[in-house]
Amino acid sequence: MVLRRNVIMISNRRIRTIVFALAISLATVFLPQLSAYPTGTTGAVYHDGCTCHDRFASEEVEISLNGLPESFIAGEEYVLEISIIGGPEEGGENSGGFNMRVDIGTLSTLDNSVQISDGEATHTESGNDQRTWDIQWSAPDSDSQWASFVVIGNSVDGDGINDQDDSWNIQKFELSGQNARSGLQIDIDEPAWLVIVGSLLSIAILIILALWRNEVFGMNELKHWLTTTDHKDIGVLYLWASIIFSAIGLALSVLIRLQLVIPDNSFMTGGLYNEAVTMHGAVMVLFAISPMAFAFANYIVPLQIGARDMAFPRLNALSFWTLVLGGLTAASGFFFGGAADVGWTFYSPLTDIEYTPGSGVSLAGAGLVLLIISVTGSTINFLVTILRHRIPGMDMRQMPMYTWNILFTVILMLIIFPALFGAVLMLIGDRFFDTLFFHPDIDGTTWWLHIFWFFGHPEVYVVLLPGLGMAMEVVPTFVRRELYGRNVIIWSLAVASIISVLVWAHHMFITGIDPTFRKLETIGTELVSVPFGLIYLCLLATFYKSKPDFSKLPLAFVMGAIGIFLIGGITGVYLSSVAMDVQLRGTYYLVAHFHYTLGSVAVMTLGGIYYWYPKIFGRMLDEGLGWWHFWLTFLGINITFIPLFGLWDMPRRIYVYQESAGWGDQQLVSTIGSIIVFVAQLIFFWNFTRSMHKGEVAGNDPWGGTTFEWSTSSPPPKHNFEKLPEMN
C-alpha cells in the first residue's frame, strides 16, 4: 500500500511538472513580445499587450491621439499627435515608444522620429527619447464607414533594462466618417431619429389598437391570418402591408421636408438624409403603391370574373409573405450600419462596395430579390386566373375594366421585373464576388442605366394602370352611364403598354447615348401621351349629359386624381425634349412632375378604397372624416409640389443650401404641404380602423354597382358566391 501510494505521488508530481512546463511553453509562444527598442516597437499583439516591461497594462500611462476631427471626410489628410503621459520619470537612454495601427486609410510619416512597417506606425531610433510623435493619416475614399485606431504606448525610465519598472498601456480610438453609423445604432440625440423611432412606435401602437378593438381576435385568429390561402384574406393582408409601408414612406418624406424647410439646416446629417431619400423612393414605389394594386386585385378580380379563388392559392400566400420579408429586409439597414444611401435608382458606381461599403445596399438588394420573387409568382397567378378561370359565358371583351387594367399590369410586370432581377444579381456579384458587370472602365454605369430604366420607366405604368382601372369602375357607377369608348380604352392600354417598354432611354438623354437613338426615344416619349390622352378624354366624355353624384367620396377622389394626373402628364411632355431635359433632369422640376404622376395614382387608389371598403368589411367609412381626408390630401399635394416646379435651378440631391440661393420660401411652403398630407393620412387611418367595427352597415350593394362583386354578400362568403352569377 505504501509503495502504491508513493507511485501515485510520483505520478502526480510528474503530471504537475508536465502541466507547468506546457503552461510556460504556451505563455512563451502566445504572450505578446512588445519592446520599445531604438529601432521601434515591434511584434505587437494588440489584444494582450506588452510583456517585456510588465505583464499588465498600467492605468498610470495615459495615451491621447490629438487632431482627430469629429468625423472624417473621404480622401482628406489629417495630422495626428500621439502623446504619452504618466509612468516612470523620463531620463537615460530612452523615454518611450509607441505602435499604432488603423484598419482603413493610410499612415505616413512627417519627420524622422516615426517609421512605417507593414502598414503600422512606430518610433525610430531618433524618436526613442520622446513621448510625443506626429503622424499623417490619409482618410479612405469612402466616408460611409468607421476608422479604428489602436495605439500601444510605452513609458520607460531610460535605464536600458526592460523590467517591471517600465509601464505601458493600450488605447483604442473610433472615428466615424461623415456619412457613417455603426452597428445597431439609434442616435436619439439626433432629431431625425426621434421622428423615425416615433413613427415606427406609432404604427405598432395603431396596429395593436386595431387588433385590441377586435374583441374576437385571439390565437386561433392569428393562426388563421398566418396560414390563410383565401384570396380575400390575402387581399386584406396586402392592404394592411401597403398601408404600413406607406406610413413608413410618408414618415421618411416628412424627414426630407423638415431638413429642407430652412437654409443651412442641421436637422439631419448628409448620410441620414441620403438614406431617407433612397428608402422613401424604394418603399413608396416598390413596397407601398405596387402592393396596393395587388391588394384590390387579389380581393376584387376573382369576384369580378366569377372565380371561386385564385388559380394557385398557396402561391398567392407565398407571394405575400415573400413581399413582406423583402420590405422588412430592405428597410432594416436603418438599424444595421445604415440603410441604402445611393438613391432609389441605385446608380453604379455608387453601389460599388468601394464607395458604399456598409450593409445598406446589400440589404436593399436582398429585399429587391425577395420582392421580384413575390411579383413573379403573383403575375403568373393572375395571368392564369384571368385567362382560365372566368365564369362560363364571359369572354375577354366582357371583362370589367378593372380586370383589364390588372391584366395589362401583370403582363408588364412579367416583362420588366426579370430584367431588374438580373441586374440585382449582377450588382450582388460586383459587391461580393469581384465581378465587373457595372465597372466604369467597361462602361458598366451605362449598362446599369439601360437595364434599370428598362424596368423603371414601365414601372410608372405598373403603378398607374390599377389606379386607372379603379377610376374606370367608379366613374360609370356614380355617373349612371356606361364607360364611354370602352374599346378605345382597351386598345389604348395595349398601345401604351407596348410603348412604355420602348422609351426607357429618355431617362438617359444626358449620358451621351447615340443621337439617332435619342431622337427615336424623344418621338416615342411624346407618342405615349396619345393613348393616355384618349383614356383621359373617354373618362371625361362619360360625364356628357349625365347627372353625376359628386356627393359620393369615391367619385370625389377620382375627380381630384384626374386633375392631379393632368398636371403630371402635361409637365412630363416637356421632358421628352432633349434640350429641356438637359436643363431640368437633375432639378426639383422633375421631383414635382414625378410626384404629380404618382400622386394621382395614390389619390385614385384612395378612391378605390372608399369604393370597395363596404364590400371588403361590410361597413361604410365615415363620410365626415372622409371629406376632411379628401380636402386635406388634395390641397396638401398641390401645396407640396406646385412650388417645386419653380425650383428648376435647384439640384435635387443636396441636403443643405444657403439662404443666398433664394430657395427657402418655396421649400418652406412645400414642407407645410407635406405635413398637411401626412395629417390627412392619419385621419384616414383612424377612419379606416374605426369603421371596421363602428361604421354604418353597408349592405350588399350600397353604390348600385353592376359588376359581379356587388351581386354577393358583403363581405363575401368563403367561396365568393352562394350561386355563380350568370352573364346577361
XYZ file of C-alpha atoms in Angstrom:
728
model
C 0.000 0.000 0.000
C 2.868 2.381 0.838
C 4.613 1.574 -2.441
C 1.432 2.160 -4.378
C 0.868 5.488 -2.587
C 4.425 6.594 -3.423
C 3.956 5.659 -7.084
C 0.774 7.704 -7.193
C 2.520 10.697 -5.549
C 5.394 10.464 -8.045
C 2.890 10.278 -10.918
C 1.037 13.338 -9.629
C 4.317 15.261 -9.355
C 5.184 14.320 -12.947
C 1.750 15.410 -14.146
C 2.109 18.739 -12.338
C 5.594 19.188 -13.756
C 4.432 18.444 -17.293
C 1.434 20.781 -16.975
C 3.665 23.567 -15.585
C 6.159 23.103 -18.429
C 3.374 23.214 -21.017
C 1.980 26.378 -19.423
C 5.403 28.059 -19.581
C 5.783 26.986 -23.227
C 2.361 28.253 -24.214
C 2.945 31.520 -22.402
C 6.235 31.905 -24.232
C 4.556 31.296 -27.583
C 1.317 33.235 -27.183
C 2.044 36.134 -24.869
C 2.991 39.250 -26.816
C 6.518 40.387 -27.314
C 6.443 44.163 -27.485
C 9.559 46.169 -26.782
C 10.474 49.833 -27.007
C 13.825 49.373 -28.631
C 15.541 52.236 -30.518
C 14.540 50.590 -33.793
C 10.823 50.758 -32.907
C 8.089 48.884 -31.125
C 7.562 45.626 -32.964
C 5.749 42.356 -32.559
C 2.658 43.991 -31.101
C -0.203 41.743 -30.027
C -2.989 44.225 -29.583
C -5.469 42.204 -27.612
C -2.930 41.163 -24.900
C -0.401 43.981 -24.743
C 3.270 44.092 -23.724
C 5.128 41.599 -21.508
C 8.643 42.933 -21.842
C 8.020 45.839 -19.455
C 5.211 44.487 -17.332
C 2.632 41.807 -17.800
C -0.337 44.075 -17.261
C -1.278 47.440 -18.739
C -0.900 50.371 -16.367
C -3.632 52.926 -15.881
C -0.943 55.405 -14.887
C 0.052 55.647 -18.535
C -2.372 57.844 -20.472
C -2.382 57.778 -24.265
C -4.002 60.557 -26.279
C -4.472 60.911 -30.022
C -4.916 64.583 -30.847
C -6.009 66.042 -34.167
C -8.920 63.667 -34.816
C -11.900 65.512 -36.353
C -15.481 64.911 -35.215
C -15.893 62.915 -38.410
C -13.552 62.423 -41.333
C -14.119 63.426 -44.957
C -13.290 60.968 -47.719
C -9.787 61.491 -49.163
C -8.785 64.192 -46.658
C -5.406 64.164 -44.873
C -5.121 64.701 -41.112
C -2.072 65.381 -38.934
C -2.347 63.416 -35.666
C -0.307 63.762 -32.485
C 0.357 60.709 -30.314
C 1.107 61.682 -26.724
C 2.031 59.537 -23.695
C 1.693 60.917 -20.155
C 2.469 59.186 -16.852
C 4.601 56.232 -15.868
C 8.247 56.477 -14.757
C 10.255 59.692 -14.935
C 11.887 60.481 -18.279
C 15.657 60.137 -18.494
C 18.546 57.931 -19.543
C 18.856 56.281 -22.931
C 15.207 56.477 -23.954
C 11.850 57.720 -22.733
C 9.190 55.733 -24.542
C 7.856 54.262 -27.716
C 4.641 53.514 -29.481
C 2.972 51.361 -32.082
C -0.207 52.423 -33.907
C -2.360 50.724 -36.467
C -5.593 51.749 -38.236
C -7.943 49.467 -40.145
C -8.733 51.862 -43.018
C -6.865 54.695 -44.671
C -3.081 55.102 -44.889
C -0.456 56.185 -42.341
C 2.604 58.177 -43.429
C 5.496 59.929 -41.687
C 6.109 63.640 -41.234
C 9.658 63.506 -39.780
C 12.436 61.046 -38.920
C 11.019 60.215 -35.474
C 8.414 57.877 -36.965
C 8.631 54.949 -39.364
C 6.048 52.779 -41.135
C 6.370 48.996 -41.034
C 3.764 46.648 -42.545
C 1.226 49.467 -42.520
C 1.763 50.168 -38.813
C 3.467 53.244 -37.392
C 6.184 53.139 -34.724
C 9.058 55.282 -33.483
C 12.584 55.309 -34.905
C 15.901 55.412 -33.064
C 15.870 59.213 -33.089
C 12.292 59.201 -31.841
C 13.044 56.910 -28.906
C 13.881 59.742 -26.499
C 10.456 61.409 -26.611
C 6.850 60.729 -25.676
C 5.141 62.785 -28.378
C 5.105 61.998 -32.112
C 3.360 63.466 -35.178
C 1.990 61.304 -37.967
C -0.214 61.829 -41.039
C -3.345 59.792 -41.744
C -4.998 59.832 -45.192
C -8.704 59.010 -44.977
C -10.154 56.352 -47.327
C -12.151 57.178 -50.458
C -15.443 56.447 -48.684
C -16.668 58.299 -45.588
C -19.576 55.890 -45.033
C -17.507 53.792 -42.604
C -15.682 53.965 -39.280
C -11.937 54.117 -38.679
C -10.487 52.255 -35.689
C -7.092 53.422 -34.320
C -5.265 51.210 -31.807
C -2.245 52.714 -30.022
C 0.151 50.924 -27.649
C 2.456 53.270 -25.761
C 5.487 52.510 -23.596
C 6.636 54.805 -20.797
C 10.165 53.771 -19.728
C 12.705 55.006 -17.185
C 15.668 55.042 -19.589
C 17.938 52.614 -17.698
C 18.201 50.415 -20.754
C 16.680 47.425 -18.981
C 13.235 46.119 -19.874
C 11.747 45.344 -16.496
C 8.676 45.908 -14.405
C 9.798 49.434 -13.539
C 8.688 50.404 -17.048
C 4.984 50.794 -17.886
C 2.726 50.535 -20.905
C -0.918 50.925 -21.872
C -3.196 50.400 -24.855
C -5.912 52.718 -26.118
C -8.476 52.393 -28.913
C -9.961 55.395 -30.750
C -13.043 55.235 -33.018
C -13.640 57.836 -35.721
C -16.745 57.933 -37.881
C -16.886 59.004 -41.480
C -19.048 61.994 -42.283
C -21.789 59.677 -43.568
C -21.307 56.643 -41.357
C -23.108 54.971 -38.495
C -22.109 51.721 -36.847
C -23.909 48.597 -35.779
C -27.340 48.699 -34.214
C -27.216 52.424 -33.641
C -30.145 54.739 -32.947
C -28.999 58.224 -32.110
C -31.857 59.690 -30.090
C -29.895 62.924 -29.750
C -30.455 63.462 -33.468
C -33.970 64.924 -34.024
C -34.498 62.939 -37.228
C -34.131 59.689 -35.317
C -36.874 60.772 -32.940
C -39.202 61.049 -35.936
C -38.155 57.630 -37.285
C -38.499 55.806 -33.975
C -41.665 57.727 -33.100
C -43.276 56.814 -36.425
C -42.435 53.125 -36.031
C -43.771 53.074 -32.472
C -46.930 54.872 -33.609
C -47.503 52.294 -36.343
C -47.024 49.465 -33.846
C -49.399 51.093 -31.349
C -52.052 51.664 -34.016
C -51.846 48.033 -35.163
C -52.121 46.799 -31.577
C -55.057 49.169 -31.022
C -56.800 47.891 -34.155
C -56.369 44.283 -33.001
C -57.414 45.129 -29.450
C -60.619 46.712 -30.694
C -61.436 43.418 -32.405
C -62.931 41.568 -29.451
C -62.779 38.150 -31.136
C -59.090 38.309 -32.061
C -57.062 35.533 -30.394
C -54.587 32.746 -31.118
C -56.954 30.949 -33.488
C -57.490 34.129 -35.486
C -53.744 34.805 -35.528
C -53.080 31.298 -36.823
C -55.775 31.797 -39.455
C -54.217 35.005 -40.803
C -50.733 33.495 -40.834
C -51.797 30.391 -42.772
C -54.745 31.508 -44.906
C -54.779 30.979 -48.668
C -58.188 32.572 -49.345
C -57.745 35.291 -51.961
C -59.925 37.680 -49.951
C -57.789 37.260 -46.824
C -54.598 37.651 -48.861
C -56.054 40.832 -50.345
C -56.719 42.232 -46.865
C -53.173 41.311 -45.789
C -51.774 43.092 -48.848
C -53.913 46.108 -47.967
C -52.585 46.270 -44.409
C -48.996 45.753 -45.551
C -49.370 48.547 -48.116
C -50.792 50.913 -45.503
C -47.903 50.192 -43.116
C -45.237 50.614 -45.810
C -46.986 53.799 -46.954
C -46.791 55.140 -43.402
C -43.053 54.410 -43.338
C -42.558 56.071 -46.723
C -44.591 59.134 -45.694
C -42.647 59.461 -42.438
C -39.398 59.442 -44.435
C -40.793 62.110 -46.768
C -41.603 64.316 -43.761
C -37.989 63.890 -42.595
C -36.768 65.041 -46.011
C -39.033 68.067 -45.957
C -38.030 69.009 -42.383
C -34.387 69.005 -43.441
C -35.083 71.316 -46.403
C -37.553 73.625 -44.644
C -34.925 76.317 -43.916
C -31.459 77.131 -45.280
C -28.320 75.821 -43.519
C -30.376 73.286 -41.559
C -28.628 70.665 -39.402
C -31.743 68.630 -38.570
C -30.238 65.620 -40.385
C -26.746 64.569 -41.345
C -25.958 64.188 -45.026
C -25.742 60.420 -44.659
C -29.102 60.029 -42.944
C -30.697 62.393 -45.477
C -29.428 60.239 -48.361
C -30.765 57.139 -46.627
C -34.159 58.775 -46.128
C -34.358 59.852 -49.791
C -33.302 56.413 -51.043
C -35.636 54.401 -48.853
C -38.557 56.822 -49.310
C -38.446 56.227 -53.054
C -37.857 52.482 -52.830
C -40.506 51.865 -50.157
C -43.214 54.011 -51.767
C -42.780 52.776 -55.343
C -41.908 49.120 -54.735
C -43.396 48.172 -51.371
C -46.383 50.510 -50.915
C -48.098 51.565 -54.162
C -47.382 48.368 -56.133
C -48.673 46.016 -53.388
C -51.752 48.235 -53.004
C -52.652 47.189 -56.560
C -52.285 43.528 -55.579
C -54.455 44.131 -52.516
C -57.521 45.011 -54.573
C -56.581 42.736 -57.452
C -56.498 39.770 -55.060
C -59.814 40.652 -53.495
C -61.777 42.003 -56.465
C -60.581 40.285 -59.668
C -61.803 36.744 -58.782
C -65.143 38.265 -57.751
C -65.420 40.257 -60.984
C -64.821 37.228 -63.207
C -66.918 34.817 -61.122
C -63.989 32.686 -59.880
C -64.024 30.777 -56.601
C -60.409 31.713 -55.782
C -57.076 32.430 -57.433
C -55.668 29.703 -59.657
C -52.823 28.907 -57.206
C -53.903 29.817 -53.642
C -50.721 28.633 -51.895
C -48.534 30.504 -54.377
C -50.668 33.556 -53.628
C -49.914 33.296 -49.894
C -46.215 32.663 -50.563
C -46.048 35.780 -52.738
C -47.471 37.943 -49.964
C -45.158 36.745 -47.203
C -42.152 36.995 -49.512
C -43.091 40.613 -50.223
C -43.305 41.438 -46.504
C -39.961 39.782 -45.813
C -38.408 41.689 -48.716
C -39.692 45.043 -47.495
C -38.505 44.463 -43.942
C -35.104 43.300 -45.184
C -34.641 46.366 -47.376
C -35.650 48.779 -44.598
C -33.684 47.015 -41.834
C -30.484 48.745 -42.900
C -31.518 51.779 -40.835
C -30.676 49.759 -37.734
C -27.684 47.796 -39.041
C -24.977 50.198 -40.087
C -27.152 52.454 -42.235
C -29.744 51.907 -44.957
C -29.011 52.211 -48.663
C -27.996 55.801 -49.410
C -27.317 55.797 -53.151
C -30.736 56.927 -54.399
C -33.672 54.637 -55.197
C -32.276 54.148 -58.710
C -29.100 52.526 -57.261
C -26.796 54.048 -59.863
C -23.399 52.486 -60.445
C -20.602 53.017 -59.394
C -22.138 54.417 -56.177
C -23.310 50.893 -55.375
C -19.775 49.503 -55.609
C -18.532 48.218 -52.268
C -15.543 50.567 -52.556
C -17.828 53.609 -52.360
C -20.667 52.158 -50.260
C -19.047 49.547 -48.026
C -21.835 49.186 -45.459
C -24.660 46.666 -45.397
C -27.384 49.065 -46.580
C -27.090 48.449 -50.328
C -26.650 44.712 -49.757
C -29.793 44.512 -47.609
C -31.717 46.557 -50.167
C -30.534 44.185 -52.896
C -31.675 41.177 -50.872
C -35.031 42.860 -50.309
C -35.404 43.501 -54.043
C -34.657 39.850 -54.840
C -37.445 38.768 -52.480
C -39.770 41.397 -53.970
C -39.134 40.146 -57.510
C -39.766 36.535 -56.462
C -43.064 37.697 -54.945
C -44.062 39.687 -58.027
C -43.182 36.854 -60.416
C -45.358 34.404 -58.502
C -48.244 36.867 -58.401
C -48.087 37.757 -62.108
C -48.231 34.101 -63.151
C -51.110 33.536 -60.741
C -53.137 36.459 -62.096
C -52.498 35.568 -65.728
C -53.752 32.015 -65.236
C -56.708 33.169 -63.132
C -57.870 35.825 -65.606
C -57.298 33.745 -68.733
C -58.551 30.363 -67.476
C -60.915 30.906 -64.506
C -63.546 33.285 -65.871
C -67.178 32.311 -65.419
C -68.615 30.363 -68.373
C -70.041 32.760 -70.924
C -67.657 35.638 -70.120
C -65.232 36.231 -72.944
C -62.372 38.693 -72.614
C -64.300 41.525 -74.274
C -66.852 41.334 -71.463
C -64.361 41.530 -68.596
C -64.766 44.528 -66.253
C -62.332 47.374 -66.899
C -60.524 46.933 -63.595
C -59.705 43.348 -64.540
C -58.495 44.539 -67.959
C -56.150 47.010 -66.292
C -54.802 44.338 -63.942
C -54.202 42.057 -66.947
C -52.057 44.678 -68.694
C -50.321 45.423 -65.384
C -49.218 41.840 -64.736
C -48.095 41.409 -68.349
C -45.847 44.446 -67.933
C -44.583 43.088 -64.622
C -43.714 39.754 -66.178
C -41.661 41.559 -68.838
C -39.756 44.093 -66.748
C -39.136 42.521 -63.333
C -36.898 39.719 -64.664
C -34.642 42.454 -66.090
C -34.375 44.027 -62.630
C -33.759 40.579 -61.143
C -30.800 40.033 -63.456
C -29.434 43.494 -62.708
C -29.649 42.974 -58.937
C -27.896 39.606 -59.181
C -25.098 41.212 -61.210
C -24.899 44.008 -58.631
C -24.533 41.416 -55.854
C -21.807 39.749 -57.914
C -19.916 43.038 -58.210
C -20.166 43.682 -54.471
C -19.266 40.243 -53.150
C -17.545 38.231 -55.881
C -15.426 40.901 -57.637
C -17.264 40.640 -60.942
C -17.151 43.670 -63.235
C -20.614 43.891 -64.762
C -21.104 47.546 -63.827
C -17.500 48.714 -63.573
C -16.976 52.192 -65.078
C -13.892 51.047 -67.018
C -16.099 48.899 -69.275
C -18.956 51.442 -69.359
C -20.806 49.434 -66.736
C -22.512 52.578 -65.463
C -24.407 52.991 -68.747
C -25.152 49.262 -68.793
C -26.872 49.583 -65.387
C -28.852 52.600 -66.615
C -30.194 50.676 -69.609
C -31.290 47.701 -67.505
C -32.702 49.722 -64.627
C -34.724 52.116 -66.754
C -35.996 49.269 -68.930
C -37.628 48.289 -65.635
C -38.027 51.736 -64.077
C -39.976 53.559 -66.783
C -42.662 50.873 -67.331
C -42.889 50.588 -63.535
C -44.598 54.001 -63.602
C -47.348 52.430 -65.718
C -47.397 49.347 -63.486
C -48.496 51.557 -60.592
C -50.678 53.797 -62.809
C -52.852 51.200 -64.587
C -54.519 49.723 -61.456
C -55.426 53.246 -60.347
C -56.926 53.990 -63.764
C -58.837 50.714 -63.511
C -60.365 51.865 -60.237
C -61.353 55.163 -61.847
C -62.984 53.252 -64.717
C -65.157 51.386 -62.194
C -66.010 54.388 -60.013
C -66.964 56.854 -62.775
C -69.688 54.747 -64.527
C -71.161 53.735 -61.151
C -71.764 57.311 -59.959
C -72.425 58.851 -63.366
C -75.008 56.137 -64.135
C -73.730 55.683 -67.665
C -71.626 53.052 -69.367
C -67.985 53.945 -69.764
C -67.561 55.947 -72.956
C -65.256 54.442 -75.595
C -64.622 51.140 -73.820
C -62.952 49.516 -76.839
C -60.866 52.648 -77.466
C -59.639 52.492 -73.871
C -58.695 48.800 -74.126
C -56.676 49.369 -77.322
C -55.116 52.482 -75.808
C -53.994 50.447 -72.790
C -52.426 47.887 -75.111
C -50.600 50.528 -77.162
C -49.427 52.404 -74.051
C -48.094 49.179 -72.532
C -46.082 48.394 -75.664
C -44.647 51.913 -75.996
C -43.781 52.044 -72.282
C -41.135 49.324 -72.644
C -39.570 51.039 -75.670
C -38.891 54.545 -74.342
C -36.747 53.839 -71.255
C -33.780 55.779 -72.628
C -35.421 59.198 -72.279
C -34.068 58.944 -68.714
C -30.583 58.838 -70.285
C -30.545 61.884 -72.564
C -27.604 63.402 -70.666
C -25.475 60.221 -70.705
C -24.100 60.529 -74.246
C -26.205 57.856 -75.950
C -26.338 57.702 -79.745
C -28.008 60.860 -81.177
C -30.223 58.871 -83.580
C -31.388 56.613 -80.759
C -32.040 59.724 -78.682
C -34.295 61.156 -81.409
C -36.271 57.916 -81.599
C -36.731 57.947 -77.829
C -37.929 61.555 -77.997
C -40.598 60.647 -80.551
C -41.654 57.567 -78.562
C -41.904 59.547 -75.339
C -44.193 62.079 -76.998
C -46.274 59.310 -78.599
C -47.002 57.570 -75.277
C -49.049 60.595 -74.252
C -51.505 59.915 -77.119
C -53.128 56.721 -75.744
C -53.304 58.189 -72.257
C -54.855 61.327 -73.713
C -57.542 59.143 -75.311
C -58.182 57.365 -71.983
C -58.438 60.733 -70.249
C -60.902 62.074 -72.797
C -63.036 58.903 -72.620
C -63.314 59.243 -68.850
C -64.421 62.870 -69.217
C -66.804 62.030 -72.069
C -68.604 59.589 -69.781
C -69.898 62.634 -67.882
C -71.548 64.084 -71.002
C -75.303 64.633 -70.483
C -75.189 62.758 -67.183
C -76.101 63.558 -63.590
C -73.025 62.581 -61.583
C -73.364 62.346 -57.826
C -70.387 64.387 -56.623
C -71.508 63.958 -53.019
C -70.004 60.456 -53.041
C -66.436 60.239 -51.770
C -65.153 57.661 -54.300
C -66.097 59.953 -57.192
C -64.621 62.990 -55.418
C -61.256 61.240 -55.054
C -61.288 60.112 -58.692
C -62.064 63.625 -59.925
C -59.264 65.016 -57.765
C -56.910 62.389 -59.186
C -57.891 63.290 -62.768
C -56.906 66.907 -62.100
C -53.587 65.914 -60.496
C -52.841 63.491 -63.345
C -53.427 66.258 -65.901
C -50.678 68.391 -64.330
C -48.332 65.421 -64.107
C -48.923 64.494 -67.740
C -48.524 67.998 -69.191
C -45.322 68.699 -67.254
C -43.924 65.363 -68.421
C -44.286 66.236 -72.108
C -41.581 68.891 -71.750
C -39.122 66.251 -70.542
C -39.371 64.433 -73.883
C -37.425 67.345 -75.388
C -33.676 66.767 -75.166
C -32.990 70.476 -74.732
C -35.496 70.808 -71.875
C -34.466 67.523 -70.305
C -30.801 68.545 -70.099
C -31.810 71.606 -68.077
C -34.490 70.006 -65.896
C -33.280 66.421 -65.353
C -31.470 66.910 -62.051
C -33.717 69.598 -60.563
C -36.813 69.849 -58.400
C -38.939 70.317 -61.507
C -38.517 66.593 -62.130
C -39.366 65.831 -58.486
C -42.618 67.781 -58.838
C -43.555 66.104 -62.150
C -42.858 62.614 -60.838
C -44.843 63.147 -57.650
C -47.786 64.636 -59.519
C -47.884 61.490 -61.663
C -47.650 59.071 -58.736
C -49.753 61.378 -56.562
C -52.623 60.894 -58.977
C -52.196 57.134 -58.576
C -52.317 57.456 -54.790
C -55.499 59.562 -54.899
C -57.164 57.181 -57.401
C -56.267 54.304 -55.089
C -57.839 56.120 -52.157
C -60.984 56.458 -54.276
C -60.843 52.690 -54.818
C -60.549 52.112 -51.060
C -63.648 54.224 -50.377
C -65.445 52.391 -53.215
C -64.659 48.787 -52.218
C -64.319 49.197 -48.438
C -68.034 48.313 -47.927
C -67.563 45.117 -49.943
C -64.443 44.073 -48.020
C -65.556 44.904 -44.456
C -69.335 45.167 -44.783
C -69.399 48.688 -43.352
C -69.166 52.249 -44.648
C -66.331 54.644 -43.950
C -67.334 57.754 -42.015
C -68.273 60.488 -44.526
C -67.334 63.435 -42.327
C -63.819 62.140 -41.725
C -63.688 61.131 -45.389
C -64.289 64.668 -46.624
C -61.638 66.027 -44.260
C -59.319 63.376 -45.676
C -60.116 64.322 -49.269
C -59.692 68.072 -48.992
C -56.534 67.935 -46.885
C -54.986 65.378 -49.250
C -55.910 67.286 -52.408
C -54.786 70.664 -51.098
C -51.691 69.217 -49.406
C -50.425 67.577 -52.592
C -50.769 70.794 -54.568
C -49.217 72.940 -51.819
C -46.305 70.495 -51.605
C -45.398 70.221 -55.266
C -46.545 73.338 -57.106
C -43.720 75.435 -55.528
C -41.171 72.837 -56.618
C -41.869 73.472 -60.312
C -40.283 76.878 -59.774
C -37.081 75.347 -58.391
C -35.769 74.315 -61.803
C -32.380 75.756 -60.805
C -32.040 73.763 -57.541
C -30.223 70.406 -57.657
C -32.434 67.716 -56.170
C -29.726 65.683 -54.428
C -28.400 68.250 -51.962
C -29.396 68.179 -48.308
C -28.402 71.725 -47.327
C -28.434 75.056 -49.133
C -27.535 78.649 -48.318
C -30.036 81.433 -47.773
C -28.479 83.418 -50.617
C -29.691 80.769 -53.072
C -33.252 82.081 -52.728
C -34.898 78.657 -52.423
C -36.068 78.934 -48.828
C -39.615 80.265 -49.412
C -40.570 77.509 -51.853
C -39.110 74.822 -49.606
C -40.989 76.214 -46.602
C -44.333 76.145 -48.424
C -43.593 72.655 -49.736
C -42.830 71.386 -46.234
C -46.101 72.812 -44.909
C -47.940 70.976 -47.693
C -46.225 67.659 -46.887
C -47.228 67.927 -43.235
C -50.837 68.580 -44.313
C -50.745 65.412 -46.451
C -49.326 63.423 -43.539
C -52.023 64.658 -41.154
C -54.668 63.785 -43.759
C -53.465 60.185 -43.857
C -53.587 59.959 -40.062
C -57.265 60.929 -40.303
C -57.750 58.256 -42.961
C -56.066 55.589 -40.835
C -58.288 56.406 -37.864
C -61.362 56.308 -40.103
C -60.194 53.017 -41.650
C -59.706 51.183 -38.331
C -62.675 52.752 -36.527
C -65.168 51.993 -39.310
C -64.268 48.304 -39.338
C -66.464 47.908 -36.254
C -68.391 51.138 -35.824
C -69.133 52.087 -39.408
C -72.638 52.060 -40.808
C -73.655 48.625 -42.100
C -73.240 48.781 -45.864
C -75.447 46.100 -47.322
C -74.506 44.083 -50.392
C -74.516 46.935 -52.934
C -74.506 50.404 -51.361
C -73.404 52.151 -54.584
C -75.645 50.428 -57.116
C -72.700 48.798 -58.900
C -73.203 46.468 -61.843
C -70.158 44.174 -61.769
C -70.255 40.712 -60.179
C -68.648 41.652 -56.841
C -71.816 43.585 -55.976
C -74.026 40.542 -56.556
C -72.737 38.703 -53.480
C -72.846 39.491 -49.769
C -70.569 41.984 -48.017
C -68.126 40.552 -47.033
C -68.452 37.646 -49.488
C -68.748 34.046 -48.237
C -65.860 31.568 -48.194
C -66.198 30.622 -51.872
C -67.422 34.053 -53.012
C -70.881 33.145 -54.305
C -73.724 31.036 -52.950
C -74.638 30.614 -56.601
C -72.403 31.558 -59.501
C -73.649 34.681 -61.310
C -74.691 34.483 -64.932
C -73.804 36.713 -67.853
C -76.680 38.768 -69.225
